[in-house]
Short mmCIF file of C-alpha atoms in Angstrom, two decimals:
data_model
loop_
_atom_site.label_atom_id
_atom_site.label_comp_id
_atom_site.label_asym_id
_atom_site.label_seq_id
_atom_site.Cartn_x
_atom_site.Cartn_y
_atom_site.Cartn_z
CA GLN A 1 80.19 116.00 156.67
CA VAL A 2 81.37 117.48 160.14
CA PRO A 3 83.36 115.19 162.28
CA LEU A 4 82.28 117.25 165.20
CA VAL A 5 79.90 119.57 165.90
CA GLU A 6 80.45 122.03 169.13
CA SER A 7 77.77 124.10 170.75
CA GLY A 8 77.05 126.19 174.10
CA GLY A 9 79.64 128.92 174.08
CA GLY A 10 79.14 132.59 174.81
CA LEU A 11 79.23 135.28 177.04
CA VAL A 12 79.06 135.45 180.65
CA GLN A 13 79.54 137.26 183.70
CA ALA A 14 82.05 135.38 186.59
CA GLY A 15 80.74 133.49 188.75
CA GLY A 16 78.42 132.13 186.58
CA SER A 17 78.27 128.76 184.28
CA LEU A 18 78.25 127.29 180.50
CA ARG A 19 77.48 123.86 179.44
CA LEU A 20 79.30 123.18 176.00
CA SER A 21 78.71 120.31 174.11
CA CYS A 22 80.33 118.27 171.33
CA ALA A 23 78.71 115.58 169.05
CA ALA A 24 80.35 113.34 167.28
CA SER A 25 79.13 112.29 164.08
CA GLY A 26 78.36 108.60 162.55
CA SER A 27 81.03 108.03 160.93
CA ILE A 28 83.52 107.73 163.83
CA PHE A 29 83.71 104.69 165.02
CA ASP A 30 85.45 103.25 168.13
CA ILE A 31 86.18 106.58 170.07
CA ASN A 32 89.01 105.91 172.99
CA VAL A 33 89.10 109.53 174.47
CA MET A 34 87.15 112.77 173.84
CA GLY A 35 88.23 115.42 175.41
CA TRP A 36 88.43 119.79 175.55
CA TYR A 37 90.99 121.81 174.85
CA ARG A 38 91.23 125.68 174.88
CA GLN A 39 93.51 128.47 173.33
CA ALA A 40 93.36 132.07 174.62
CA PRO A 41 94.99 134.97 172.99
CA GLY A 42 98.60 134.80 172.56
CA LYS A 43 99.20 131.45 174.72
CA GLN A 44 99.45 127.72 173.37
CA ARG A 45 96.34 125.56 173.05
CA GLU A 46 95.98 123.69 176.50
CA LEU A 47 93.91 120.49 177.70
CA VAL A 48 91.66 121.03 180.02
CA ALA A 49 89.58 117.66 180.79
CA THR A 50 89.49 114.47 178.84
CA ILE A 51 87.05 111.45 179.42
CA THR A 52 87.75 107.66 178.06
CA SER A 53 85.77 105.09 176.51
CA GLY A 54 85.94 103.77 180.27
CA GLY A 55 84.55 106.73 181.94
CA TYR A 56 88.17 107.69 183.46
CA THR A 57 88.45 111.97 183.96
CA ASN A 58 91.38 113.93 183.33
CA TYR A 59 91.99 117.63 184.45
CA ALA A 60 93.55 120.21 184.46
CA ASP A 61 94.34 121.64 187.91
CA SER A 62 92.91 125.54 186.83
CA VAL A 63 89.45 123.64 186.36
CA LYS A 64 89.54 121.16 189.32
CA GLY A 65 86.43 121.28 191.41
CA ARG A 66 84.98 123.85 188.76
CA PHE A 67 84.57 121.60 185.20
CA THR A 68 83.13 118.34 185.07
CA ILE A 69 83.15 116.76 181.82
CA SER A 70 80.97 113.30 181.01
CA ARG A 71 79.54 111.52 177.92
CA ASP A 72 76.41 110.31 176.83
CA GLY A 73 75.69 106.61 177.02
CA ALA A 74 76.38 105.87 173.21
CA LYS A 75 80.26 107.89 173.84
CA ASN A 76 79.29 109.79 170.86
CA THR A 77 78.60 113.22 172.51
CA VAL A 78 81.26 114.75 175.28
CA TYR A 79 79.88 117.79 177.42
CA LEU A 80 81.68 120.48 179.72
CA GLN A 81 80.09 122.26 182.71
CA MET A 82 82.17 124.75 184.01
CA ASN A 83 80.59 126.49 186.73
CA SER A 84 82.05 129.36 188.97
CA LEU A 85 83.43 130.72 185.92
CA LYS A 86 86.37 133.06 186.04
CA ALA A 87 87.99 135.54 183.66
CA GLU A 88 91.25 133.69 182.96
CA ASP A 89 88.61 131.11 181.52
CA THR A 90 88.20 133.03 178.53
CA ALA A 91 89.30 130.88 175.35
CA VAL A 92 88.56 129.23 172.46
CA TYR A 93 87.17 126.13 173.47
CA TYR A 94 88.09 123.08 171.00
CA CYS A 95 86.71 119.89 171.30
CA ASN A 96 88.95 116.75 170.67
CA VAL A 97 87.95 112.72 169.74
CA LYS A 98 91.11 110.05 169.58
CA ALA A 99 89.50 107.37 167.76
CA ARG A 100 91.24 105.49 164.46
CA TYR A 101 92.07 109.13 163.51
CA GLY A 102 92.07 111.83 165.78
CA TYR A 103 89.41 114.86 164.91
CA TRP A 104 89.20 118.48 166.29
CA GLY A 105 86.00 120.86 166.44
CA GLN A 106 85.93 124.10 165.04
CA GLY A 107 85.65 125.72 168.23
CA THR A 108 83.74 127.62 170.39
CA GLN A 109 84.10 131.27 171.89
CA VAL A 110 83.94 131.63 175.95
CA THR A 111 83.85 135.05 177.22
CA VAL A 112 83.91 135.72 181.25
CA SER A 113 83.20 139.10 182.32
CA SER A 114 84.26 140.15 185.82
#
């Protein structure tokens, strides 16, 4: 059973939009935080956005005003709406879930062409 299933990555022109989703399996209980990280070639993985079980959100300065993180009512699926995409947003995006244990998604490629 795959703990996290990511989808929504792809190729988009600068200024365009993509929406990523990450569904946590039913075997993961009491999720505290869900979020997104990204890793560009030659760079360290960095936080993009997180959302707590109470709905508190946190964003990297580089994406504030452009990206929006949200979750479904069951708190088992997290989304990342990415608007006004820039070439520097190109990276592999990883879903992260913190429950009793921590989980990582397999990563989904986002490529923004200028």
